[in-house]
PDB file of C-alpha atoms and ligand atoms in Angstrom:
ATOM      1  CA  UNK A  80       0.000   0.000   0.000  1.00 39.00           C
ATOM      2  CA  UNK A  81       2.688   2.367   1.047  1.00 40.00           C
ATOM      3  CA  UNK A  82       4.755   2.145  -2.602  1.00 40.00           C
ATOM      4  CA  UNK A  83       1.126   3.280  -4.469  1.00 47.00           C
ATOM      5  CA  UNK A  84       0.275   6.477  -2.297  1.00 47.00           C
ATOM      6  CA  UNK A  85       4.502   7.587  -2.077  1.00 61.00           C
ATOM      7  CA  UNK A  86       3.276  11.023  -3.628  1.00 76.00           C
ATOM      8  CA  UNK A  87       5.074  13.901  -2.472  1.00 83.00           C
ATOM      9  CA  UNK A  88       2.251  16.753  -2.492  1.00 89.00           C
ATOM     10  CA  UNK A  89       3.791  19.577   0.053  1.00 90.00           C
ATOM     11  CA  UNK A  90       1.414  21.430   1.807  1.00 94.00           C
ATOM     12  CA  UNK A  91      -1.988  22.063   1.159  1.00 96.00           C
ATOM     13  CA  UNK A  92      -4.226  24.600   3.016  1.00 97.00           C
ATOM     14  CA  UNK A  93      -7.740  24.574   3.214  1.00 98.00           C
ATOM     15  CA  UNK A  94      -9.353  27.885   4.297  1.00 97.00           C
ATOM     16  CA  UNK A  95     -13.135  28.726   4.196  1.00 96.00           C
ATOM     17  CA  UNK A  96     -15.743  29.960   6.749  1.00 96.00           C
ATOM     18  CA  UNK A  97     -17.300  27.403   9.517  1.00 96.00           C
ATOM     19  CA  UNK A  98     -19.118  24.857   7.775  1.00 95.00           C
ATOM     20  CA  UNK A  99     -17.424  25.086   4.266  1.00 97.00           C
ATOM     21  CA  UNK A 100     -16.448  21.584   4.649  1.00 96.00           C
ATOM     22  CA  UNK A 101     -12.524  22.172   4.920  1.00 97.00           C
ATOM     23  CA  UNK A 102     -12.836  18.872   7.355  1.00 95.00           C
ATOM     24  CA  UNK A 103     -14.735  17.049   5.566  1.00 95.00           C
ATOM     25  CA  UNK A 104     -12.222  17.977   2.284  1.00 97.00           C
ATOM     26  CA  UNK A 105      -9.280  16.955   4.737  1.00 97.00           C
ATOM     27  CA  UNK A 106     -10.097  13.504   5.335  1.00 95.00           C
ATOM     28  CA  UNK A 107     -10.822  12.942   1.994  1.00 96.00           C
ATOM     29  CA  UNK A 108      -7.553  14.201   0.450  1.00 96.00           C
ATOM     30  CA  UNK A 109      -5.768  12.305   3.727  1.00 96.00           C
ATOM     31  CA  UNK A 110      -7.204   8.891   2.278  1.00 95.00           C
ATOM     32  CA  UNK A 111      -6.450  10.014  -1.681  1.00 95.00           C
ATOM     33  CA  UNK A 112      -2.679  10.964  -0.763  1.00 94.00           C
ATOM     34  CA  UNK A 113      -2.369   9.177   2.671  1.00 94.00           C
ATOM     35  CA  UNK A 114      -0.537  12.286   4.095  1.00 95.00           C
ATOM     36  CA  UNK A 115      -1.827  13.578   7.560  1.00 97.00           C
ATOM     37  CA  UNK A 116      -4.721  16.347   8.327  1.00 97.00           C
ATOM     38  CA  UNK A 117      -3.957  19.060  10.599  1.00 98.00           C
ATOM     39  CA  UNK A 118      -6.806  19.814  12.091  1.00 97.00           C
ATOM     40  CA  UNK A 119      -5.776  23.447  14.393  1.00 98.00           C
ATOM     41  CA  UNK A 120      -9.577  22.807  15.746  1.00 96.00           C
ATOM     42  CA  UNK A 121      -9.226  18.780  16.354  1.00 95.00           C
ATOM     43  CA  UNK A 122      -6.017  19.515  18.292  1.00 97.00           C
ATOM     44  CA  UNK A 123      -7.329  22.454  20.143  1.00 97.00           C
ATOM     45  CA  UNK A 124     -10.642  20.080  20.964  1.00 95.00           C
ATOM     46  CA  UNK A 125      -8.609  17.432  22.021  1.00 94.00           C
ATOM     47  CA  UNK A 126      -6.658  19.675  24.394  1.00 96.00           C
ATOM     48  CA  UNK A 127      -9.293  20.771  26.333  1.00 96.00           C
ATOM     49  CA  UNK A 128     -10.638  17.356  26.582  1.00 93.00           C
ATOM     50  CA  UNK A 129      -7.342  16.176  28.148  1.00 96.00           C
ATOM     51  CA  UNK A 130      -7.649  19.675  30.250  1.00 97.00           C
ATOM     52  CA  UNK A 131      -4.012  20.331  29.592  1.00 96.00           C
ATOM     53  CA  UNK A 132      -2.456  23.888  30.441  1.00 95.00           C
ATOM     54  CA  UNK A 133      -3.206  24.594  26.459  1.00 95.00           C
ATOM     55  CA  UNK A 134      -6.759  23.247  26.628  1.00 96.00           C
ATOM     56  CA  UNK A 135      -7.380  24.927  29.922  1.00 96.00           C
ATOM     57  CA  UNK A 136      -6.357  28.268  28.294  1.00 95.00           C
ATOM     58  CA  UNK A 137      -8.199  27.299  25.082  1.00 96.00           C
ATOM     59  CA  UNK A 138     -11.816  26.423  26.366  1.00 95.00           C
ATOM     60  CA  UNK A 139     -13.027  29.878  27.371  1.00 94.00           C
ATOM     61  CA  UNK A 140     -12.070  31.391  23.746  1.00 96.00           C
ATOM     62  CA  UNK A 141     -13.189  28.713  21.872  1.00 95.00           C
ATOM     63  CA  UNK A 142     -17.079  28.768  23.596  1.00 93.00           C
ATOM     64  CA  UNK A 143     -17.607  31.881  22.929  1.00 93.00           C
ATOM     65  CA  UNK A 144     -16.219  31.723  18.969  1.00 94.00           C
ATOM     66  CA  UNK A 145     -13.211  33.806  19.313  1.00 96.00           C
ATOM     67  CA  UNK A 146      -9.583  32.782  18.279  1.00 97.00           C
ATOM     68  CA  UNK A 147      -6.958  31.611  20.661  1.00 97.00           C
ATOM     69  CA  UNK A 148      -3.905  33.970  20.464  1.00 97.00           C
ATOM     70  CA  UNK A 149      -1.712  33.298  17.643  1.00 98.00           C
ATOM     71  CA  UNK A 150       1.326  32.337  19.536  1.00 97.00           C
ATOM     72  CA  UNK A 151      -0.611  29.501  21.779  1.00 96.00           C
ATOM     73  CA  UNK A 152      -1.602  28.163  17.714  1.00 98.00           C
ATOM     74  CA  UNK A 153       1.541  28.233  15.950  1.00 98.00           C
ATOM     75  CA  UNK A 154       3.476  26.467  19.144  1.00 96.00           C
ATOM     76  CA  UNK A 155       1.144  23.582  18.888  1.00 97.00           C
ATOM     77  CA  UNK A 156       1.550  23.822  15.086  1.00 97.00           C
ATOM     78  CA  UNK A 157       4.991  23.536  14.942  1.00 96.00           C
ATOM     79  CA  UNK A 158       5.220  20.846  17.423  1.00 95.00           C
ATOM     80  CA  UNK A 159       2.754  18.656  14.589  1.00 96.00           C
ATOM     81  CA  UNK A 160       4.715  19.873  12.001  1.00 94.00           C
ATOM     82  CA  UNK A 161       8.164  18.386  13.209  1.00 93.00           C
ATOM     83  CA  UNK A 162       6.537  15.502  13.341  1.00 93.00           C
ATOM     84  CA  UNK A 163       7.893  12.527  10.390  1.00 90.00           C
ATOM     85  CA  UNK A 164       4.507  11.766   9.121  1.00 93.00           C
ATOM     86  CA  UNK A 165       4.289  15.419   7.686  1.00 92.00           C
ATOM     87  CA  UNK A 166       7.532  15.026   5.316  1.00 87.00           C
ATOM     88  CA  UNK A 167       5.816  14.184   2.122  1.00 88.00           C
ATOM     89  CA  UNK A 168       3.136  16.835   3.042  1.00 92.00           C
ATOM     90  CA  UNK A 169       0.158  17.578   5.128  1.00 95.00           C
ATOM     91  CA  UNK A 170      -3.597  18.830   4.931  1.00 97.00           C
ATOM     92  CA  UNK A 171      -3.703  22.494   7.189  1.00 98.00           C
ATOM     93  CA  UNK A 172      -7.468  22.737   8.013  1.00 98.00           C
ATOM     94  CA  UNK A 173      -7.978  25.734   9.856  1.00 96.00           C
ATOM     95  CA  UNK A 174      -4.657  27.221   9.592  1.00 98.00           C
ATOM     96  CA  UNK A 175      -3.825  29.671   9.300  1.00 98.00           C
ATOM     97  CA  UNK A 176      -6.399  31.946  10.673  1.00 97.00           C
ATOM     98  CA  UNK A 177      -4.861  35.137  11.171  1.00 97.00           C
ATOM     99  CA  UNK A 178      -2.001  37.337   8.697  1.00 95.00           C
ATOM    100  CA  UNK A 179       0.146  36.802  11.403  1.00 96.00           C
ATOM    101  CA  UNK A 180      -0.252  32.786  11.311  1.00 98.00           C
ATOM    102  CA  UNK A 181      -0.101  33.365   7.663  1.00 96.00           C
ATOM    103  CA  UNK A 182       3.532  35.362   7.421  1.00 95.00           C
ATOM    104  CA  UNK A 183       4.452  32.507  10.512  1.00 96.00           C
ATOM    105  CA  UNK A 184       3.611  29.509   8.281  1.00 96.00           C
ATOM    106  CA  UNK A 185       6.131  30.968   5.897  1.00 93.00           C
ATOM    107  CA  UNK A 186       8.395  31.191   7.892  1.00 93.00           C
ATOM    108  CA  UNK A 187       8.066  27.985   9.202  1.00 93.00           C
ATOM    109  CA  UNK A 188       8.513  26.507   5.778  1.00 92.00           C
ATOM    110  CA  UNK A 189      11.133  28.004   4.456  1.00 89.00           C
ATOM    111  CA  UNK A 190      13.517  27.840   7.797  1.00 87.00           C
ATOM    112  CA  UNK A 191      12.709  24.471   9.315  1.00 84.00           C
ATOM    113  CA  UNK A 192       9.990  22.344   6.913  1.00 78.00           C
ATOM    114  CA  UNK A 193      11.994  22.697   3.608  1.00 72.00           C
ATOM    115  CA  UNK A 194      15.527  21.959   5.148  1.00 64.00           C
ATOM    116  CA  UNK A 195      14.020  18.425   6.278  1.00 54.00           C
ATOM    117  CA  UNK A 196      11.492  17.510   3.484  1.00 52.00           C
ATOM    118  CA  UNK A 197      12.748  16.302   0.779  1.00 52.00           C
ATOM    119  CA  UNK A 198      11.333  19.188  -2.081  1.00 63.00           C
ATOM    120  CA  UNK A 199      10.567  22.664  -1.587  1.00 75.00           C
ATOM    121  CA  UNK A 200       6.878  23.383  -2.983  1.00 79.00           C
ATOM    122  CA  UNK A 201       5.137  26.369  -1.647  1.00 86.00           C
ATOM    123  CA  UNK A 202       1.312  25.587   0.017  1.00 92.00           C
ATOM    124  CA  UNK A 203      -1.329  24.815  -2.372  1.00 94.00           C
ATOM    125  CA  UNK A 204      -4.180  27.557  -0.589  1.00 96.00           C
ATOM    126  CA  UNK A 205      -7.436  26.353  -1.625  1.00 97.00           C
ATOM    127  CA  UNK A 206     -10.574  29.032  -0.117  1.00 97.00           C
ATOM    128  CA  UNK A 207     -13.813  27.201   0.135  1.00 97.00           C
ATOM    129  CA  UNK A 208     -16.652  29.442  -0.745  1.00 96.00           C
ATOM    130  CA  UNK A 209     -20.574  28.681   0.470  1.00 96.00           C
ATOM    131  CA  UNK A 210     -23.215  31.625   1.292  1.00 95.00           C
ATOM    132  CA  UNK A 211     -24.646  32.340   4.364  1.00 94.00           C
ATOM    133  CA  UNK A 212     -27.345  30.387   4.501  1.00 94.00           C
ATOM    134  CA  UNK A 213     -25.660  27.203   3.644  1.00 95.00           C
ATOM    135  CA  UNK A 214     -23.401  27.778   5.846  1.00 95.00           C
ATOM    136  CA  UNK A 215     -25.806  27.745   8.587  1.00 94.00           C
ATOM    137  CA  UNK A 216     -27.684  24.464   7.428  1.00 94.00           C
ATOM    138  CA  UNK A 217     -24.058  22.665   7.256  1.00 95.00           C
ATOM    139  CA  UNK A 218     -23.213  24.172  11.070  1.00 95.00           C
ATOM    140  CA  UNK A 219     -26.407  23.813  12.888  1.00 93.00           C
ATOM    141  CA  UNK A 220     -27.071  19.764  10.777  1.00 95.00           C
ATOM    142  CA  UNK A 221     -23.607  18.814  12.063  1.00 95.00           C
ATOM    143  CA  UNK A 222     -22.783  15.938  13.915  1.00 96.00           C
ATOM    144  CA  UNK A 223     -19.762  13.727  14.431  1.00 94.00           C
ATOM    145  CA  UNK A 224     -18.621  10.445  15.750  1.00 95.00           C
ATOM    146  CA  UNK A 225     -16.428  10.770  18.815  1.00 92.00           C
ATOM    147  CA  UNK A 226     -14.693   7.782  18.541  1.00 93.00           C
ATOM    148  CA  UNK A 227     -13.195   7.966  14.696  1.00 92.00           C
ATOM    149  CA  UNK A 228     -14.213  11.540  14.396  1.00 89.00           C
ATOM    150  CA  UNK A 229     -16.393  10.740  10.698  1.00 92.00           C
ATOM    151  CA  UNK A 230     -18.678  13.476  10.011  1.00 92.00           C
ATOM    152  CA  UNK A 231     -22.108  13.305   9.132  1.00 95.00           C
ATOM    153  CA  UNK A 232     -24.821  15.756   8.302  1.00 96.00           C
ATOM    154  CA  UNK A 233     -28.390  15.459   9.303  1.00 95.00           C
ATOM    155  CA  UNK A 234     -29.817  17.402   6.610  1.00 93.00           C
ATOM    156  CA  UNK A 235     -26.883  16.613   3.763  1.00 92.00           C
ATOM    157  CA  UNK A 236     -25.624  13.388   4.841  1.00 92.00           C
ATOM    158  CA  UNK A 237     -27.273  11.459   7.535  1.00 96.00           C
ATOM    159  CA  UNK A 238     -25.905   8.082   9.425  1.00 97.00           C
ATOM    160  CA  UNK A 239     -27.790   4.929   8.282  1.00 97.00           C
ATOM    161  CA  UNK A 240     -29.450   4.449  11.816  1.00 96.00           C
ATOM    162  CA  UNK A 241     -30.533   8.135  13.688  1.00 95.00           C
ATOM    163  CA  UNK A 242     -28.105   9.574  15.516  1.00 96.00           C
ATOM    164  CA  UNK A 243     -25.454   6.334  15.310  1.00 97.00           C
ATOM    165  CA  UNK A 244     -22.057   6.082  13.518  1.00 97.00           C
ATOM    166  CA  UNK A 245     -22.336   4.126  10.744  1.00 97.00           C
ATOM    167  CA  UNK A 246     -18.511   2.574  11.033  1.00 96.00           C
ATOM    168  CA  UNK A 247     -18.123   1.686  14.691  1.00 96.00           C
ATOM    169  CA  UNK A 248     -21.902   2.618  16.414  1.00 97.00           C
ATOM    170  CA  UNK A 249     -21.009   5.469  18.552  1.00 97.00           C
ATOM    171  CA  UNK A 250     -23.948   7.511  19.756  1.00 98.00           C
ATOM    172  CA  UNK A 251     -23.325  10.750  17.546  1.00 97.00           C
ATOM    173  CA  UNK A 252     -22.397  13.940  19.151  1.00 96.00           C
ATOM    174  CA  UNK A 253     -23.066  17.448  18.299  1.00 95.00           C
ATOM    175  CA  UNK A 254     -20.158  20.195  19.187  1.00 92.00           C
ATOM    176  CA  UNK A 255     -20.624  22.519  21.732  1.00 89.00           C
ATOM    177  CA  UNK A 256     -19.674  26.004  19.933  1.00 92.00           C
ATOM    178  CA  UNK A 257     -22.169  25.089  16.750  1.00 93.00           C
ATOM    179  CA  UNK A 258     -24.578  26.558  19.185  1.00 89.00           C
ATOM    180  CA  UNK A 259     -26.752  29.092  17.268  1.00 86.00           C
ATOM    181  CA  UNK A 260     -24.998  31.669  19.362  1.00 88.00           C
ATOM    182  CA  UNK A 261     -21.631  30.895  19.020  1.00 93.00           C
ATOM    183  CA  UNK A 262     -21.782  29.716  15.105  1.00 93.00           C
ATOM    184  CA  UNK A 263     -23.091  33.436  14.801  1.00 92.00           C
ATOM    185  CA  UNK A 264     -19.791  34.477  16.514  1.00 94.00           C
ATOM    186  CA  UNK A 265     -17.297  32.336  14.801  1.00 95.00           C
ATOM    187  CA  UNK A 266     -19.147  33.601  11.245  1.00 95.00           C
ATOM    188  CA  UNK A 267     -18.191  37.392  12.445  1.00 95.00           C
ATOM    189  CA  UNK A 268     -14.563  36.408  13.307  1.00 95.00           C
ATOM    190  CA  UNK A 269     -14.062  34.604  10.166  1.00 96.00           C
ATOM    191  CA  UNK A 270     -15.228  37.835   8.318  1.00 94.00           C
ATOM    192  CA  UNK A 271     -13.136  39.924  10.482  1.00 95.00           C
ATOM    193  CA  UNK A 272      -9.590  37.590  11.449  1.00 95.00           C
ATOM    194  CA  UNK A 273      -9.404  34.911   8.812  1.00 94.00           C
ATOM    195  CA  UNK A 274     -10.799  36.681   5.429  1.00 91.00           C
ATOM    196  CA  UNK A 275      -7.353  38.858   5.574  1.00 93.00           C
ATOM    197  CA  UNK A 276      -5.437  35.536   5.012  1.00 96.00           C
ATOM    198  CA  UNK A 277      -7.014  34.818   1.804  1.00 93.00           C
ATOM    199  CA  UNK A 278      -6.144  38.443   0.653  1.00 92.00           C
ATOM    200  CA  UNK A 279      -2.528  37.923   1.877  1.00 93.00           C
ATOM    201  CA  UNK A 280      -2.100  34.461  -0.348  1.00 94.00           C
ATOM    202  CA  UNK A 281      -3.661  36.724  -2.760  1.00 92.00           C
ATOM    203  CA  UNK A 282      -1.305  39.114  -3.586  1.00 92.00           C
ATOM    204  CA  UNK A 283       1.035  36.181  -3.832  1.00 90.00           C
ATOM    205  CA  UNK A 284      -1.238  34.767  -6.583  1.00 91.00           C
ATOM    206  CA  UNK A 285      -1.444  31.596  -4.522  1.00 91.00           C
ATOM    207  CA  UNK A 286      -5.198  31.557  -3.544  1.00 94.00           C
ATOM    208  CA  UNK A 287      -7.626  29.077  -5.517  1.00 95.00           C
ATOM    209  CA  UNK A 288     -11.302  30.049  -4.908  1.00 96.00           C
ATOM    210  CA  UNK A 289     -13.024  26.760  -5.112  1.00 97.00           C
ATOM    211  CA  UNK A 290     -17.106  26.600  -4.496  1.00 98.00           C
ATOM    212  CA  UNK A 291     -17.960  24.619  -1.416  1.00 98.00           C
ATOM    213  CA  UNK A 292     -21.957  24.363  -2.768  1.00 97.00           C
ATOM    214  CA  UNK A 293     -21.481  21.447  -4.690  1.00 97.00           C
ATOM    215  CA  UNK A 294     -21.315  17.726  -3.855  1.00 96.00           C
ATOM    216  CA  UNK A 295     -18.629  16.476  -1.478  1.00 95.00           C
ATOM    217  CA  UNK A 296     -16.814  14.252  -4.064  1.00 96.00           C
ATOM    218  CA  UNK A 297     -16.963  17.158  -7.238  1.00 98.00           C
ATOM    219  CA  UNK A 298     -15.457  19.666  -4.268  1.00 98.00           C
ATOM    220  CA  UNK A 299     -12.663  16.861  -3.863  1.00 97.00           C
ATOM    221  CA  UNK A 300     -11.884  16.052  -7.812  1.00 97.00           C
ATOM    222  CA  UNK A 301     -11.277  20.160  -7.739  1.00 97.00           C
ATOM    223  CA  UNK A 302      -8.909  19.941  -5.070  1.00 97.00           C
ATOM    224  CA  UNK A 303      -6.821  16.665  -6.236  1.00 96.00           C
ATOM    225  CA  UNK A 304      -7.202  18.119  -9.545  1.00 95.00           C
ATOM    226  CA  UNK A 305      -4.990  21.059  -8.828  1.00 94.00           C
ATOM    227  CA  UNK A 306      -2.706  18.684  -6.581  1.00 93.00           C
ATOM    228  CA  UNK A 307      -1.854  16.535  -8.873  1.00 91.00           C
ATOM    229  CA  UNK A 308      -1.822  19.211 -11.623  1.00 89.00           C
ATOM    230  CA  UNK A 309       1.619  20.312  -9.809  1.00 84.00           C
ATOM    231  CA  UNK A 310       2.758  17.312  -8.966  1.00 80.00           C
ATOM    232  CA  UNK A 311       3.023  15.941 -12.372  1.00 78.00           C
ATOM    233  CA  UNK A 312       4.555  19.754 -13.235  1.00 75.00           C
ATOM    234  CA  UNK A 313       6.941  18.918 -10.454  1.00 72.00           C
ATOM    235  CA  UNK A 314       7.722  14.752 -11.502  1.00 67.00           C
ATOM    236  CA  UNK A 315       6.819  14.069  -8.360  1.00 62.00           C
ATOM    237  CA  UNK A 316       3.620  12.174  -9.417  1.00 61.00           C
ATOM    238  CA  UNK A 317       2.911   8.391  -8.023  1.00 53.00           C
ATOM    239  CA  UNK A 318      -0.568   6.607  -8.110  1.00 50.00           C
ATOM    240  CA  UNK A 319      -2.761   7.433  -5.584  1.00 52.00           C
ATOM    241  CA  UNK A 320      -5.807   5.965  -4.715  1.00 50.00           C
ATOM    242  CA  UNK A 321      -9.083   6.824  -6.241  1.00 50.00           C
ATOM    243  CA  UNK A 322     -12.184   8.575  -4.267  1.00 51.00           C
TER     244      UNK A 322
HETATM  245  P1  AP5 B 616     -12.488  24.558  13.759  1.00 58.49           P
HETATM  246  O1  AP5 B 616     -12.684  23.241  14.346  1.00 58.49           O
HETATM  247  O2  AP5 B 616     -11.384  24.769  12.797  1.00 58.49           O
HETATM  248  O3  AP5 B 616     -13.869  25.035  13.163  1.00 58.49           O
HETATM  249  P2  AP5 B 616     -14.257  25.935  11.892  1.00 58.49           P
HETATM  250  O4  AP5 B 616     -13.191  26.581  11.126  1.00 58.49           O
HETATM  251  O5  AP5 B 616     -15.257  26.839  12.474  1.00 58.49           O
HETATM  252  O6  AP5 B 616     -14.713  24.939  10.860  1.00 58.49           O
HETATM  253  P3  AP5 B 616     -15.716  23.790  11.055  1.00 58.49           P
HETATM  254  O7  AP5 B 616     -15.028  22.600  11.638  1.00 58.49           O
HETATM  255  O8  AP5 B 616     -16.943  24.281  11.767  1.00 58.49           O
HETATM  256  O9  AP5 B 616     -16.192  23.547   9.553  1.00 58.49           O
HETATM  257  P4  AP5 B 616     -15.522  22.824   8.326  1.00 58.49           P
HETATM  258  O10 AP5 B 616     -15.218  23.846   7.290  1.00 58.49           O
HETATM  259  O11 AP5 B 616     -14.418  21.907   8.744  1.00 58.49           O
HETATM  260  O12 AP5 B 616     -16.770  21.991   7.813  1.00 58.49           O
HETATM  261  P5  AP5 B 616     -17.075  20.406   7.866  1.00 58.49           P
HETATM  262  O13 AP5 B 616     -16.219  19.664   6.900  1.00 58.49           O
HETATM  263  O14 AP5 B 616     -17.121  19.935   9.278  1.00 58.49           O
HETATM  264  O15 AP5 B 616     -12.244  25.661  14.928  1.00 58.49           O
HETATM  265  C1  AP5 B 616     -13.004  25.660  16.114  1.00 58.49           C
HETATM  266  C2  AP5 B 616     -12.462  26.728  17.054  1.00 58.49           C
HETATM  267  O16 AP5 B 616     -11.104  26.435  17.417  1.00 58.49           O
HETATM  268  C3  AP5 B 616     -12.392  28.146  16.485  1.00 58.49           C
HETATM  269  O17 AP5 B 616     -13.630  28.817  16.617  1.00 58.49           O
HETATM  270  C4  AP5 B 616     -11.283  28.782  17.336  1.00 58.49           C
HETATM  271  O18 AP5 B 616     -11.756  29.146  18.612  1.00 58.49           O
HETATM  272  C5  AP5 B 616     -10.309  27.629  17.511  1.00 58.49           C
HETATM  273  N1  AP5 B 616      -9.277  27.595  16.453  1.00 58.49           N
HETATM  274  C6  AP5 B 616      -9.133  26.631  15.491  1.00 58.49           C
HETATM  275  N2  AP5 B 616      -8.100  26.911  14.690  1.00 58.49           N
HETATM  276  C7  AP5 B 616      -7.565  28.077  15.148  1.00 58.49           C
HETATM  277  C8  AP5 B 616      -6.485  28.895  14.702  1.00 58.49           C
HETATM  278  N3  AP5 B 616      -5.741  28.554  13.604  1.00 58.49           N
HETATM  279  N4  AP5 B 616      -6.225  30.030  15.391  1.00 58.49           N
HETATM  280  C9  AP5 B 616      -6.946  30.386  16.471  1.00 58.49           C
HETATM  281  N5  AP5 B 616      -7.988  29.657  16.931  1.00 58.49           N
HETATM  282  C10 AP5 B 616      -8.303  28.505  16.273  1.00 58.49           C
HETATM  283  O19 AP5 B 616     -18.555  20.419   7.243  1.00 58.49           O
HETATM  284  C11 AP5 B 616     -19.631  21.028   7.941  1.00 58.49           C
HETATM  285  C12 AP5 B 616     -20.904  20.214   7.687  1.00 58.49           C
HETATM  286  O20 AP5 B 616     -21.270  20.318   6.303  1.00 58.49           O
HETATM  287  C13 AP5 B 616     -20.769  18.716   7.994  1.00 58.49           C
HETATM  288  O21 AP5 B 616     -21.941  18.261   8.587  1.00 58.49           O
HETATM  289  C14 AP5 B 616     -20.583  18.065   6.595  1.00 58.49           C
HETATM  290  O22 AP5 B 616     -21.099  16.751   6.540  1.00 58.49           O
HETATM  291  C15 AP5 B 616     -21.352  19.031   5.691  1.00 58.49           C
HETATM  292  N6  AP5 B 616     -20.760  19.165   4.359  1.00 58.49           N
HETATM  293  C16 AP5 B 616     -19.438  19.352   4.055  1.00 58.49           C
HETATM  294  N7  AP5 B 616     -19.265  19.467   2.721  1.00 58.49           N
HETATM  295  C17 AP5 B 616     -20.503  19.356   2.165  1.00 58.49           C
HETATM  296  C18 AP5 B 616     -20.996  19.394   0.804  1.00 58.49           C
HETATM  297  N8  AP5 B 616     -20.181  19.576  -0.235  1.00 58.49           N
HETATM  298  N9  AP5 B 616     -22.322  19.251   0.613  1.00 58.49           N
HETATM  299  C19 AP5 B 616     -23.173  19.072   1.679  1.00 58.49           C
HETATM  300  N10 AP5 B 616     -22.784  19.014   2.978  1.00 58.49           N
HETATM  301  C20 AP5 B 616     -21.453  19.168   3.209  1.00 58.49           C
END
């Protein structure tokens, strides 16, 4: 299995407002290329759940739909990043967030990532874009699996059985900040924090709008689509599994 998925991609980042399905695009793209997802909001989630000093700090921001600070993100960030799974590339969902996470990612890459991984390929910065409305069908239908963290959607994609994971029967759970409240919240901070990251990959000319309001797996042909596009610019193209 290993010798068909030995792609080197480089980094990919997935940004997009709540509910644009930058998850849901990360695990599929994880299973096409078999490199990992980093999740900023699965690793913050599972902090708090562990209650460690990070989590601890984290919890209070992250209820009421504001950011944690950008140093507290880009610590934990690095610290997955050094990690050897990530040398043939990696999924960012959810990062970054901010300019400043933004100008630190490059950074990052050019001063530590690059000097270890084999090729230097700057991120492939995909922005997934849904209106409002969909945005708060895809928020407030969410539910997920807390033991393999699948995804499900009880208006767009529901579990077989009500309210059971399909792959290992988990009662499913809902998460805590897609509250009407606090999905309201995270919208405005998106529009205020994370929209200025798009503009700053902009100006670069590395920004691919691609629209989130269409089925999961067209969404995901887009995305590999432009991945392997580059790769096969590159030669670095292997066979990797189909959707
Ligand atoms: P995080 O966990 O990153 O949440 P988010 O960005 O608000 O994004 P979501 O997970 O809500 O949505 P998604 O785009 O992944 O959509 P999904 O695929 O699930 O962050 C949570 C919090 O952590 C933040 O508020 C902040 O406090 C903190 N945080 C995280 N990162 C940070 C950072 N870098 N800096 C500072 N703080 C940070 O899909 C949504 C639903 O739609 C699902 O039900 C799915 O089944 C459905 N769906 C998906 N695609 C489709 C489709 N094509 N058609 C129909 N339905 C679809």
């Amino acid at each position: 299995m290993a010798s068909e998925i030995a792609q080197y991609i480089g980094p990919v980042v997935l940004l997009g407002p709540p509910g644009a399905g930058k998850g849901t695009q990360a695990k599929r793209l994880v299973e096409r290329y078999g490199v990992p997802q980093i999740s900023t909001g699965d690793l913050l989630r599972d902090n708090v759940k562990r209650e460690t000093p990070l989590g601890v700090e984290a919890k209070c921001v992250m209820t009421r739909g504001e950011l944690v600070s950008d140093q507290l993100v880009c610590e934990m960030v690095a610290g997955r990043l050094r990690e050897t799974d990530c040398d043939r590339g990696f999924v960012l969902d959810g990062f970054p967030r901010t300019a400043a996470q933004a100008g630190w990612l490059d950074a990052f890459l050019e001063n530590e990532f690059f000097d270890n991984a084999c090729q230097k390929l700057p991120p492939i910065v995909v922005r997934l874009d849904l209106d409002y409305n969909q945005l708060v069908l895809r928020i407030t239908g969410r539910r997920s699996c807390p033991t393999c963290g699948r995804i499900y959607n009880v208006h767009f994609q529901p579990p077989c059985t009500d309210a059971i994971c399909d792959l290992d029967g988990s009662p499913l759970v809902t998460r805590s900040d897609d509250r009407e409240e606090v999905m309201k919240e995270r919208l405005n901070t998106y529009d205020a924090q994370t929209r200025p990251v798009a503009d700053y990959y902009g100006r670069q000319g590395r920004v691919v709008l691609v629209n989130a309001d269409q089925p999961m797996g067209v969404v995901a042909a887009q995305i590999a689509g432009m991945i392997d596009a580059r790769s096969l610019l590159q030669g670095t193209q292997a066979s990797p599994r189909h959707f």
